[in-house]
Tab-separated table of C-alpha atoms and ligand atoms in Angstrom:
chain	number	residue	atom	x	y	z
A	1	UNK	CA	121.591	-52.311	-25.703
A	2	UNK	CA	119.117	-55.186	-25.488
A	3	UNK	CA	117.325	-54.605	-22.145
A	4	UNK	CA	116.647	-57.375	-19.589
A	5	UNK	CA	112.992	-56.396	-19.539
A	6	UNK	CA	110.739	-53.855	-21.185
A	7	UNK	CA	107.135	-52.938	-21.816
A	8	UNK	CA	105.140	-53.936	-24.877
A	9	UNK	CA	102.923	-51.069	-26.043
A	10	UNK	CA	100.495	-51.733	-28.893
A	11	UNK	CA	98.239	-49.340	-30.839
A	12	UNK	CA	95.286	-50.459	-28.679
A	13	UNK	CA	97.149	-49.309	-25.557
A	14	UNK	CA	97.815	-45.886	-27.120
A	15	UNK	CA	94.184	-45.546	-28.221
A	16	UNK	CA	92.891	-46.487	-24.762
A	17	UNK	CA	95.023	-43.784	-23.111
A	18	UNK	CA	94.172	-41.131	-25.725
A	19	UNK	CA	90.471	-41.791	-25.276
A	20	UNK	CA	90.643	-41.091	-21.545
A	21	UNK	CA	92.775	-37.980	-22.129
A	22	UNK	CA	90.003	-36.563	-24.343
A	23	UNK	CA	87.267	-37.508	-21.862
A	24	UNK	CA	85.914	-35.991	-18.637
A	25	UNK	CA	88.101	-37.810	-16.124
A	26	UNK	CA	91.845	-37.703	-15.846
A	27	UNK	CA	91.981	-39.231	-12.412
A	28	UNK	CA	89.392	-41.198	-10.413
A	29	UNK	CA	86.814	-42.092	-13.077
A	30	UNK	CA	85.282	-45.143	-14.724
A	31	UNK	CA	88.584	-46.618	-15.969
A	32	UNK	CA	89.705	-47.179	-12.369
A	33	UNK	CA	86.799	-49.482	-11.591
A	34	UNK	CA	87.036	-51.148	-15.003
A	35	UNK	CA	90.738	-51.858	-14.465
A	36	UNK	CA	90.167	-53.220	-10.960
A	37	UNK	CA	87.339	-55.443	-12.225
A	38	UNK	CA	89.490	-56.802	-15.065
A	39	UNK	CA	92.355	-57.433	-12.640
A	40	UNK	CA	89.985	-59.405	-10.403
A	41	UNK	CA	89.369	-61.748	-13.331
A	42	UNK	CA	93.067	-62.711	-12.997
A	43	UNK	CA	92.921	-63.161	-9.213
A	44	UNK	CA	90.116	-65.725	-9.316
A	45	UNK	CA	87.526	-63.076	-8.419
A	46	UNK	CA	89.404	-61.678	-5.415
A	47	UNK	CA	88.676	-57.925	-5.429
A	48	UNK	CA	91.473	-55.421	-6.065
A	49	UNK	CA	92.332	-51.836	-5.161
A	50	UNK	CA	94.629	-50.004	-7.583
A	51	UNK	CA	97.402	-47.761	-6.245
A	52	UNK	CA	100.287	-45.694	-7.606
A	53	UNK	CA	103.072	-48.324	-7.457
A	54	UNK	CA	104.033	-51.759	-6.237
A	55	UNK	CA	105.737	-50.043	-3.322
A	56	UNK	CA	102.521	-48.178	-2.454
A	57	UNK	CA	100.690	-51.518	-2.694
A	58	UNK	CA	103.052	-53.045	-0.123
A	59	UNK	CA	102.667	-50.014	2.173
A	60	UNK	CA	98.877	-50.176	1.865
A	61	UNK	CA	98.822	-53.950	2.431
A	62	UNK	CA	100.926	-53.724	5.606
A	63	UNK	CA	98.691	-50.903	6.874
A	64	UNK	CA	95.586	-53.000	6.130
A	65	UNK	CA	97.200	-55.877	8.060
A	66	UNK	CA	97.652	-53.531	11.025
A	67	UNK	CA	101.467	-53.686	10.986
A	68	UNK	CA	102.917	-51.314	13.613
A	69	UNK	CA	105.842	-50.822	15.964
A	70	UNK	CA	106.383	-53.935	18.061
A	71	UNK	CA	105.311	-56.300	15.260
A	72	UNK	CA	107.547	-58.643	13.290
A	73	UNK	CA	107.280	-59.110	9.538
A	74	UNK	CA	109.001	-62.257	8.266
A	75	UNK	CA	110.141	-61.983	4.668
A	76	UNK	CA	112.644	-63.101	2.058
A	77	UNK	CA	115.918	-61.282	1.396
A	78	UNK	CA	115.750	-62.221	-2.305
A	79	UNK	CA	113.534	-59.321	-3.341
A	80	UNK	CA	113.523	-55.676	-4.244
A	81	UNK	CA	114.118	-53.692	-1.061
A	82	UNK	CA	110.543	-52.271	-1.030
A	83	UNK	CA	109.112	-55.550	0.328
A	84	UNK	CA	111.070	-54.983	3.535
A	85	UNK	CA	111.361	-51.166	3.532
A	86	UNK	CA	107.606	-50.528	3.649
A	87	UNK	CA	107.263	-52.752	6.741
A	88	UNK	CA	110.267	-51.089	8.391
A	89	UNK	CA	108.755	-47.637	7.728
A	90	UNK	CA	105.706	-48.685	9.777
A	91	UNK	CA	108.005	-49.464	12.700
A	92	UNK	CA	107.950	-53.242	12.343
A	93	UNK	CA	111.028	-55.385	12.889
A	94	UNK	CA	111.860	-57.117	9.607
A	95	UNK	CA	112.999	-60.722	10.090
A	96	UNK	CA	114.698	-62.212	7.047
A	97	UNK	CA	114.227	-65.948	6.568
A	98	UNK	CA	116.260	-67.885	4.026
A	99	UNK	CA	115.162	-69.028	0.574
A	100	UNK	CA	115.126	-72.361	-1.237
A	101	UNK	CA	118.540	-72.627	-2.947
A	102	UNK	CA	117.144	-73.175	-6.461
A	103	UNK	CA	113.840	-71.240	-6.754
A	104	UNK	CA	115.051	-68.371	-4.514
A	105	UNK	CA	111.582	-68.373	-2.950
A	106	UNK	CA	111.008	-68.068	0.803
A	107	UNK	CA	111.556	-71.493	2.387
A	108	UNK	CA	108.550	-72.420	4.595
A	109	UNK	CA	110.845	-74.208	7.062
A	110	UNK	CA	113.038	-71.112	7.409
A	111	UNK	CA	109.891	-69.016	7.883
A	112	UNK	CA	108.671	-71.494	10.527
A	113	UNK	CA	111.924	-71.066	12.442
A	114	UNK	CA	111.633	-67.254	12.217
A	115	UNK	CA	108.083	-66.668	13.480
A	116	UNK	CA	107.373	-65.496	17.021
A	117	UNK	CA	104.170	-64.449	18.833
A	118	UNK	CA	104.916	-60.949	17.499
A	119	UNK	CA	104.795	-62.011	13.823
A	120	UNK	CA	101.912	-60.194	12.174
A	121	UNK	CA	102.706	-60.875	8.518
A	122	UNK	CA	104.720	-63.405	6.532
A	123	UNK	CA	105.559	-61.713	3.219
A	124	UNK	CA	106.569	-64.028	0.373
A	125	UNK	CA	107.691	-63.092	-3.132
A	126	UNK	CA	106.973	-65.245	-6.189
A	127	UNK	CA	110.516	-64.786	-7.428
A	128	UNK	CA	110.858	-64.467	-11.229
A	129	UNK	CA	107.133	-65.292	-11.500
A	130	UNK	CA	107.449	-68.805	-10.073
A	131	UNK	CA	104.939	-69.110	-7.200
A	132	UNK	CA	106.403	-69.697	-3.763
A	133	UNK	CA	105.440	-72.827	-1.794
A	134	UNK	CA	102.091	-71.359	-0.780
A	135	UNK	CA	100.840	-74.601	0.846
A	136	UNK	CA	103.813	-74.667	3.180
A	137	UNK	CA	103.683	-70.922	3.840
A	138	UNK	CA	99.939	-71.009	4.558
A	139	UNK	CA	100.480	-73.686	7.183
A	140	UNK	CA	103.241	-71.648	8.854
A	141	UNK	CA	101.199	-68.411	8.766
A	142	UNK	CA	98.087	-70.082	10.217
A	143	UNK	CA	100.150	-71.797	12.892
A	144	UNK	CA	101.686	-68.461	13.894
A	145	UNK	CA	98.404	-66.512	13.790
A	146	UNK	CA	99.942	-64.283	11.102
A	147	UNK	CA	98.595	-63.021	7.810
A	148	UNK	CA	100.190	-64.254	4.597
A	149	UNK	CA	101.155	-61.559	2.086
A	150	UNK	CA	102.208	-62.383	-1.460
A	151	UNK	CA	104.370	-59.759	-3.142
A	152	UNK	CA	103.303	-60.754	-6.654
A	153	UNK	CA	105.203	-57.994	-8.455
A	154	UNK	CA	106.671	-60.759	-10.660
A	155	UNK	CA	103.811	-63.216	-10.850
A	156	UNK	CA	100.594	-61.729	-12.194
A	157	UNK	CA	98.766	-64.534	-14.012
A	158	UNK	CA	100.808	-67.343	-12.416
A	159	UNK	CA	99.045	-70.417	-11.007
A	160	UNK	CA	99.780	-72.556	-7.947
A	161	UNK	CA	98.092	-75.971	-8.154
A	162	UNK	CA	95.711	-74.415	-10.656
A	163	UNK	CA	94.794	-71.501	-8.378
A	164	UNK	CA	95.707	-68.002	-9.560
A	165	UNK	CA	98.080	-65.645	-7.787
A	166	UNK	CA	95.878	-63.150	-5.953
A	167	UNK	CA	93.790	-65.938	-4.420
A	168	UNK	CA	96.647	-67.671	-2.556
A	169	UNK	CA	97.485	-65.218	0.238
A	170	UNK	CA	95.431	-62.986	2.551
A	171	UNK	CA	96.901	-59.940	0.825
A	172	UNK	CA	98.512	-59.854	-2.629
A	173	UNK	CA	100.383	-56.917	-4.098
A	174	UNK	CA	101.107	-56.232	-7.768
A	175	UNK	CA	103.470	-53.819	-9.548
A	176	UNK	CA	102.851	-52.333	-12.979
A	177	UNK	CA	106.320	-50.848	-13.495
A	178	UNK	CA	107.413	-51.027	-17.179
A	179	UNK	CA	109.700	-54.050	-16.738
A	180	UNK	CA	106.911	-56.057	-15.105
A	181	UNK	CA	104.565	-58.305	-17.077
A	182	UNK	CA	101.735	-55.732	-17.245
A	183	UNK	CA	102.452	-51.994	-17.086
A	184	UNK	CA	100.661	-48.744	-16.250
A	185	UNK	CA	104.012	-46.821	-16.391
A	186	UNK	CA	103.913	-46.534	-12.594
A	187	UNK	CA	101.216	-48.418	-10.736
A	188	UNK	CA	100.271	-51.244	-8.437
A	189	UNK	CA	97.350	-52.974	-6.768
A	190	UNK	CA	96.340	-54.848	-3.640
A	191	UNK	CA	94.032	-57.881	-3.742
A	192	UNK	CA	92.262	-59.199	-0.640
A	193	UNK	CA	89.270	-61.507	-0.227
A	194	UNK	CA	88.555	-60.313	3.332
A	195	UNK	CA	86.260	-57.238	3.145
A	196	UNK	CA	87.867	-55.664	6.222
A	197	UNK	CA	91.366	-55.867	4.723
A	198	UNK	CA	90.134	-54.566	1.369
A	199	UNK	CA	88.223	-51.697	2.969
A	200	UNK	CA	91.247	-50.579	5.011
A	201	UNK	CA	93.378	-50.724	1.854
A	202	UNK	CA	90.878	-48.678	-0.169
A	203	UNK	CA	90.575	-46.034	2.544
A	204	UNK	CA	94.304	-45.638	3.141
A	205	UNK	CA	94.744	-45.066	-0.605
A	206	UNK	CA	92.385	-42.063	-0.391
A	207	UNK	CA	93.434	-40.121	2.764
A	208	UNK	CA	91.339	-42.385	5.012
A	209	UNK	CA	88.239	-40.477	3.860
A	210	UNK	CA	84.811	-41.777	4.924
A	211	UNK	CA	82.148	-40.586	2.512
A	212	UNK	CA	79.289	-42.962	3.405
A	213	UNK	CA	76.870	-41.075	5.765
A	214	UNK	CA	75.976	-44.335	7.531
A	215	UNK	CA	79.596	-44.719	8.628
A	216	UNK	CA	80.216	-41.096	9.598
A	217	UNK	CA	80.426	-39.896	13.183
A	218	UNK	CA	78.691	-36.607	12.428
A	219	UNK	CA	76.711	-37.106	9.204
A	220	UNK	CA	74.271	-34.159	9.482
A	221	UNK	CA	76.347	-31.478	7.698
A	222	UNK	CA	75.203	-31.946	4.109
A	223	UNK	CA	76.171	-33.640	0.893
A	224	UNK	CA	79.717	-32.289	0.948
A	225	UNK	CA	80.658	-33.843	4.259
A	226	UNK	CA	83.485	-36.323	4.524
A	227	UNK	CA	85.457	-37.463	7.545
A	228	UNK	CA	88.878	-38.904	8.285
A	229	UNK	CA	88.811	-41.623	10.952
A	230	UNK	CA	92.331	-42.980	10.336
A	231	UNK	CA	95.191	-41.237	8.533
A	232	UNK	CA	95.883	-42.149	4.945
A	233	UNK	CA	97.722	-40.963	1.847
A	234	UNK	CA	96.939	-40.174	-1.773
A	235	UNK	CA	97.933	-43.373	-3.566
A	236	UNK	CA	95.206	-43.135	-6.255
A	237	UNK	CA	96.116	-44.520	-9.674
A	238	UNK	CA	94.698	-42.074	-12.266
A	239	UNK	CA	92.113	-42.970	-14.913
A	240	UNK	CA	94.666	-42.376	-17.689
A	241	UNK	CA	96.961	-45.066	-16.292
A	242	UNK	CA	94.109	-47.429	-15.425
A	243	UNK	CA	93.032	-47.231	-19.088
A	244	UNK	CA	96.519	-48.372	-20.073
A	245	UNK	CA	96.360	-51.118	-17.451
A	246	UNK	CA	92.970	-52.332	-18.688
A	247	UNK	CA	94.240	-52.516	-22.234
A	248	UNK	CA	97.402	-54.306	-21.049
A	249	UNK	CA	95.434	-56.873	-19.033
A	250	UNK	CA	93.570	-57.791	-22.200
A	251	UNK	CA	96.968	-58.768	-23.615
A	252	UNK	CA	98.149	-60.668	-20.526
A	253	UNK	CA	97.263	-64.109	-21.892
A	254	UNK	CA	99.411	-63.302	-24.954
A	255	UNK	CA	102.242	-61.946	-22.768
A	256	UNK	CA	102.154	-65.118	-20.674
A	257	UNK	CA	102.301	-67.342	-23.735
A	258	UNK	CA	105.158	-65.449	-25.378
A	259	UNK	CA	107.184	-65.382	-22.154
A	260	UNK	CA	106.593	-69.138	-21.715
A	261	UNK	CA	107.761	-69.767	-25.292
A	262	UNK	CA	110.928	-67.717	-24.738
A	263	UNK	CA	111.632	-69.557	-21.471
A	264	UNK	CA	111.186	-72.915	-23.245
A	265	UNK	CA	113.656	-71.784	-25.940
A	266	UNK	CA	116.206	-70.659	-23.331
A	267	UNK	CA	115.794	-73.960	-21.452
A	268	UNK	CA	116.368	-75.986	-24.622
A	269	UNK	CA	119.256	-73.933	-25.999
A	270	UNK	CA	121.108	-73.554	-22.688
A	271	UNK	CA	120.620	-77.099	-21.387
A	272	UNK	CA	124.054	-78.293	-22.545
A	273	UNK	CA	126.023	-75.127	-21.778
A	274	UNK	CA	128.589	-75.840	-19.044
A	275	UNK	CA	128.802	-73.717	-15.903
A	276	UNK	CA	125.133	-72.724	-15.794
A	277	UNK	CA	122.190	-73.705	-13.600
A	278	UNK	CA	118.807	-72.994	-15.169
A	279	UNK	CA	115.667	-71.924	-13.256
A	280	UNK	CA	113.740	-74.951	-11.945
A	281	UNK	CA	109.991	-75.365	-12.057
A	282	UNK	CA	108.115	-77.145	-9.260
A	283	UNK	CA	105.283	-79.533	-10.180
A	284	UNK	CA	102.786	-77.221	-8.431
A	285	UNK	CA	103.777	-74.139	-10.452
A	286	UNK	CA	102.470	-72.739	-13.716
A	287	UNK	CA	104.469	-69.485	-13.814
A	288	UNK	CA	103.989	-66.283	-15.791
A	289	UNK	CA	107.735	-65.772	-16.092
A	290	UNK	CA	108.878	-62.226	-15.302
A	291	UNK	CA	112.621	-62.971	-15.218
A	292	UNK	CA	114.791	-65.680	-16.700
A	293	UNK	CA	117.269	-66.113	-13.813
A	294	UNK	CA	120.281	-68.332	-14.480
A	295	UNK	CA	123.040	-69.067	-11.986
A	296	UNK	CA	126.589	-68.724	-13.294
A	297	UNK	CA	128.823	-71.272	-11.568
A	298	UNK	CA	132.565	-71.266	-10.957
A	299	UNK	CA	132.750	-67.719	-9.599
A	300	UNK	CA	132.312	-66.201	-13.069
A	301	UNK	CA	129.122	-64.167	-12.629
A	302	UNK	CA	130.877	-60.776	-12.555
A	303	UNK	CA	132.916	-61.616	-15.657
A	304	UNK	CA	129.858	-62.904	-17.539
A	305	UNK	CA	127.845	-59.806	-16.555
A	306	UNK	CA	130.597	-57.470	-17.816
A	307	UNK	CA	131.172	-59.354	-21.072
A	308	UNK	CA	127.462	-59.639	-21.884
A	309	UNK	CA	127.077	-55.897	-21.303
A	310	UNK	CA	130.102	-55.194	-23.497
A	311	UNK	CA	128.351	-57.222	-26.200
A	312	UNK	CA	125.279	-54.976	-25.923
A	313	UNK	CA	123.167	-57.410	-23.935
A	314	UNK	CA	121.635	-55.746	-20.896
A	315	UNK	CA	121.712	-58.553	-18.359
A	316	UNK	CA	120.735	-57.676	-14.802
A	317	UNK	CA	121.260	-59.015	-11.272
A	318	UNK	CA	118.101	-59.558	-9.187
A	319	UNK	CA	118.733	-59.002	-6.277
A	320	UNK	CA	121.331	-58.050	-3.712
A	321	UNK	CA	120.067	-59.656	-0.444
A	322	UNK	CA	117.845	-56.944	1.044
A	323	UNK	CA	119.676	-56.865	4.389
A	324	UNK	CA	122.976	-56.053	2.636
A	325	UNK	CA	121.671	-52.540	2.015
A	326	UNK	CA	123.481	-50.161	4.381
A	327	UNK	CA	120.181	-49.082	5.931
A	328	UNK	CA	119.751	-52.615	7.310
A	329	UNK	CA	123.451	-52.979	8.080
A	330	UNK	CA	123.179	-49.831	10.208
A	331	UNK	CA	120.315	-51.501	12.099
A	332	UNK	CA	122.607	-54.408	12.985
A	333	UNK	CA	121.780	-56.920	10.244
A	334	UNK	CA	124.876	-58.914	9.343
A	335	UNK	CA	126.050	-60.814	6.279
A	336	UNK	CA	125.889	-64.583	6.590
A	337	UNK	CA	122.352	-64.539	8.000
A	338	UNK	CA	120.697	-66.254	4.986
A	339	UNK	CA	123.376	-68.396	3.281
A	340	UNK	CA	121.115	-69.734	0.512
A	341	UNK	CA	120.108	-66.219	-0.521
A	342	UNK	CA	123.722	-65.047	-0.468
A	343	UNK	CA	124.902	-68.018	-2.545
A	344	UNK	CA	122.055	-67.396	-4.992
A	345	UNK	CA	122.927	-63.707	-5.279
A	346	UNK	CA	126.601	-64.532	-5.905
A	347	UNK	CA	125.650	-66.492	-9.050
A	348	UNK	CA	122.430	-64.882	-10.267
A	349	UNK	CA	122.074	-63.280	-13.697
A	350	UNK	CA	118.808	-62.310	-15.435
A	351	UNK	CA	118.834	-62.769	-19.210
A	352	UNK	CA	116.613	-60.593	-21.434
A	353	UNK	CA	112.963	-61.672	-21.262
A	354	UNK	CA	109.996	-59.665	-22.553
A	355	UNK	CA	107.188	-60.328	-25.060
A	356	UNK	CA	108.700	-58.300	-27.915
A	357	UNK	CA	112.109	-60.035	-27.680
A	358	UNK	CA	112.564	-61.682	-31.070
A	359	UNK	CA	113.847	-65.212	-31.585
A	360	UNK	CA	116.813	-63.698	-33.462
A	361	UNK	CA	117.750	-61.458	-30.539
A	362	UNK	CA	117.309	-64.359	-28.149
A	363	UNK	CA	119.600	-66.493	-30.336
A	364	UNK	CA	122.231	-63.769	-30.042
A	365	UNK	CA	121.917	-63.776	-26.241
A	366	UNK	CA	122.416	-67.539	-26.184
A	367	UNK	CA	125.341	-67.480	-28.641
A	368	UNK	CA	127.118	-64.719	-26.732
A	369	UNK	CA	126.646	-66.458	-23.395
A	370	UNK	CA	127.703	-69.825	-24.814
A	371	UNK	CA	130.862	-68.340	-26.317
A	372	UNK	CA	131.826	-66.821	-22.948
A	373	UNK	CA	131.241	-70.046	-21.017
A	374	UNK	CA	132.675	-72.665	-23.382
B	401	PLP	C1	109.130	-54.027	-8.752
B	401	PLP	C2	108.998	-54.635	-7.403
B	401	PLP	C3	108.473	-53.937	-6.308
B	401	PLP	C4	108.173	-52.466	-6.356
B	401	PLP	O1	107.261	-52.101	-7.333
B	401	PLP	P1	107.269	-50.581	-7.900
B	401	PLP	O2	106.046	-50.566	-8.761
B	401	PLP	O3	108.533	-50.396	-8.660
B	401	PLP	O4	107.157	-49.680	-6.730
B	401	PLP	C5	108.296	-54.619	-5.117
B	401	PLP	N1	108.626	-55.908	-4.987
B	401	PLP	C6	109.171	-56.610	-6.002
B	401	PLP	C7	109.511	-58.044	-5.803
B	401	PLP	C8	109.384	-55.988	-7.244
B	401	PLP	O5	109.948	-56.678	-8.232
């Protein structure tokens, strides 16, 4: 089965991991800082803290933002459930605002209508790698006195008006799951320009430990002394995986280019196929495409999904609106709340897209899809 997404592992990646395995550090060592520094080259210099997953990154980012019971977090339903679940776990009320009907990105006007004095964070997702309308969202967040979070699990390396993802929001989270553009097997990161946000993120990742004597309440014990001032967890990404991430980041420019070439081929080959809507691109966006999301019109998405799978082509659906999950239904969230997201979900289908997808395999995807739709 041709997958919808997969990692690209080269000999350099294998060598980088093997080298760390033979060295002195398996976990927190020099590869962690090297990886974070290389990642910051992709965020326009905004510093980064690596963590164990994109989900951990979201948890850490909401903690750094001070999200707690009584707060609202406004977000998009067109995302993986973790964007909302991590805020709900902190006791926040998740408020879903609708998306733009074509990009499936959070609509700034819907976000504007959803904010209240309790809104602490507006969490956008750069769906499929296409940056959200960050100008509009920034205005809404500033007007509401909220922080802007960018769940950039799809969009590492993407640009918005020439500015890189990671520098657009107050907090940006990345995922390095194997289907994502850069992988560490499991992994994630948080980027924040504000030193207070970054410091809270870094501490929460490591049990909340304070090791700097100048910051300790009772520093006189000796060199071993460390203190916990606020609770945290162990979300440390090990050296072994950071070495893989560092090696992968060195290939990101190549990944971006190959994904862009595949997207251009899909756009050209599918332009005349009836019953399809192709992913749009806004003038402000220079995306690192993570997904190639088409919309299947005429109520045929289910049929197309099944027939593509029967043909050995592993298409995927991204995503069921987050509030359709029973956990949100049980909290009183009802279908119909975000009609654009629901209409998008009803038609959405992700075609295979990853750097090692060959032109020949892509041709087969297009031929199979065309045959079903003609
Ligand atoms: C993959 C993903 C996550 C979660 O990342 P993990 O590394 O799998 O925990 C969160 N948000 C979005 C939009 C994602 O695509």
